[in-house]
Amino acid sequence: TSDFAAMREYIHEGKNGALFKRNDAVSLASAMRRVLDRPPPRPAPVFPVLSVEEHTTELWKIYGKVTGR
């Protein structure tokens, strides 16, 4: 994202994007190189989607542990 006005407040270099100087092709190329040279992000953990019945069963198990029943 171009390092212009409020954008620099939202973009955090290396975390959610890359900043480059506005109207500067060399700066843009450098930002693109930084992004391409970064290791790929780790995928988010994938949790199984439970049916309503499975979810309810799990909640009853937790309830039983908490209440001692």
mmCIF file of C-alpha atoms in Angstrom:
data_model
loop_
_atom_site.group_PDB
_atom_site.id
_atom_site.type_symbol
_atom_site.label_atom_id
_atom_site.label_comp_id
_atom_site.label_asym_id
_atom_site.label_seq_id
_atom_site.Cartn_x
_atom_site.Cartn_y
_atom_site.Cartn_z
ATOM 1 C CA THR A 1 0.000 0.000 0.000
ATOM 2 C CA SER A 2 1.243 3.444 -0.792
ATOM 3 C CA ASP A 3 2.684 5.176 2.273
ATOM 4 C CA PHE A 4 0.150 7.961 1.984
ATOM 5 C CA ALA A 5 -1.928 9.752 4.577
ATOM 6 C CA ALA A 6 -3.766 7.402 6.933
ATOM 7 C CA MET A 7 -2.675 4.192 5.190
ATOM 8 C CA ARG A 8 0.586 4.065 7.166
ATOM 9 C CA GLU A 9 -1.508 3.876 10.331
ATOM 10 C CA TYR A 10 -3.255 0.705 9.128
ATOM 11 C CA ILE A 11 -0.436 -1.154 7.409
ATOM 12 C CA HIS A 12 2.234 -2.730 9.604
ATOM 13 C CA GLU A 13 5.247 -3.679 7.530
ATOM 14 C CA GLY A 14 5.711 -7.433 7.488
ATOM 15 C CA LYS A 15 2.503 -8.174 9.374
ATOM 16 C CA ASN A 16 -0.396 -7.148 7.178
ATOM 17 C CA GLY A 17 1.263 -5.621 4.142
ATOM 18 C CA ALA A 18 4.123 -3.593 2.769
ATOM 19 C CA LEU A 19 4.453 0.144 2.369
ATOM 20 C CA PHE A 20 6.098 1.971 -0.506
ATOM 21 C CA LYS A 21 6.608 5.619 -1.340
ATOM 22 C CA ARG A 22 3.848 7.127 -3.444
ATOM 23 C CA ASN A 23 4.712 7.611 -7.125
ATOM 24 C CA ASP A 24 8.025 5.768 -6.669
ATOM 25 C CA ALA A 25 8.416 2.686 -8.875
ATOM 26 C CA VAL A 26 11.713 1.701 -7.225
ATOM 27 C CA SER A 27 10.080 1.800 -3.776
ATOM 28 C CA LEU A 28 7.147 -0.260 -5.086
ATOM 29 C CA ALA A 29 9.523 -2.835 -6.594
ATOM 30 C CA SER A 30 11.394 -3.027 -3.294
ATOM 31 C CA ALA A 31 8.144 -3.559 -1.357
ATOM 32 C CA MET A 32 7.104 -6.290 -3.774
ATOM 33 C CA ARG A 33 10.489 -7.994 -3.365
ATOM 34 C CA ARG A 34 10.153 -7.891 0.454
ATOM 35 C CA VAL A 35 6.739 -9.541 0.214
ATOM 36 C CA LEU A 36 7.958 -12.207 -2.204
ATOM 37 C CA ASP A 37 11.033 -12.939 -0.080
ATOM 38 C CA ARG A 38 9.040 -13.520 3.105
ATOM 39 C CA PRO A 39 8.352 -17.080 4.143
ATOM 40 C CA PRO A 40 4.740 -18.069 3.530
ATOM 41 C CA PRO A 41 2.442 -17.621 6.534
ATOM 42 C CA ARG A 42 1.492 -20.679 8.501
ATOM 43 C CA PRO A 43 -1.998 -21.870 7.733
ATOM 44 C CA ALA A 44 -4.540 -21.320 10.470
ATOM 45 C CA PRO A 45 -5.382 -24.439 12.451
ATOM 46 C CA VAL A 46 -8.385 -26.259 11.087
ATOM 47 C CA PHE A 47 -10.900 -27.544 13.580
ATOM 48 C CA PRO A 48 -13.543 -30.072 12.653
ATOM 49 C CA VAL A 49 -17.053 -28.752 12.262
ATOM 50 C CA LEU A 50 -19.318 -30.596 14.648
ATOM 51 C CA SER A 51 -22.957 -31.370 14.064
ATOM 52 C CA VAL A 52 -25.428 -29.975 16.584
ATOM 53 C CA GLU A 53 -25.666 -33.427 18.156
ATOM 54 C CA GLU A 54 -21.873 -33.810 18.429
ATOM 55 C CA HIS A 55 -21.516 -30.310 19.849
ATOM 56 C CA THR A 56 -24.243 -30.950 22.412
ATOM 57 C CA THR A 57 -22.580 -34.209 23.448
ATOM 58 C CA GLU A 58 -19.273 -32.394 23.958
ATOM 59 C CA LEU A 59 -20.986 -29.669 26.012
ATOM 60 C CA TRP A 60 -22.630 -32.311 28.232
ATOM 61 C CA LYS A 61 -19.214 -33.905 28.806
ATOM 62 C CA ILE A 62 -17.770 -30.559 29.868
ATOM 63 C CA TYR A 63 -20.795 -29.856 32.050
ATOM 64 C CA GLY A 64 -20.360 -33.247 33.691
ATOM 65 C CA LYS A 65 -16.698 -32.597 34.461
ATOM 66 C CA VAL A 66 -17.405 -29.158 35.900
ATOM 67 C CA THR A 67 -20.345 -30.252 38.053
ATOM 68 C CA GLY A 68 -19.004 -33.680 38.963
ATOM 69 C CA ARG A 69 -22.013 -35.434 37.439
#
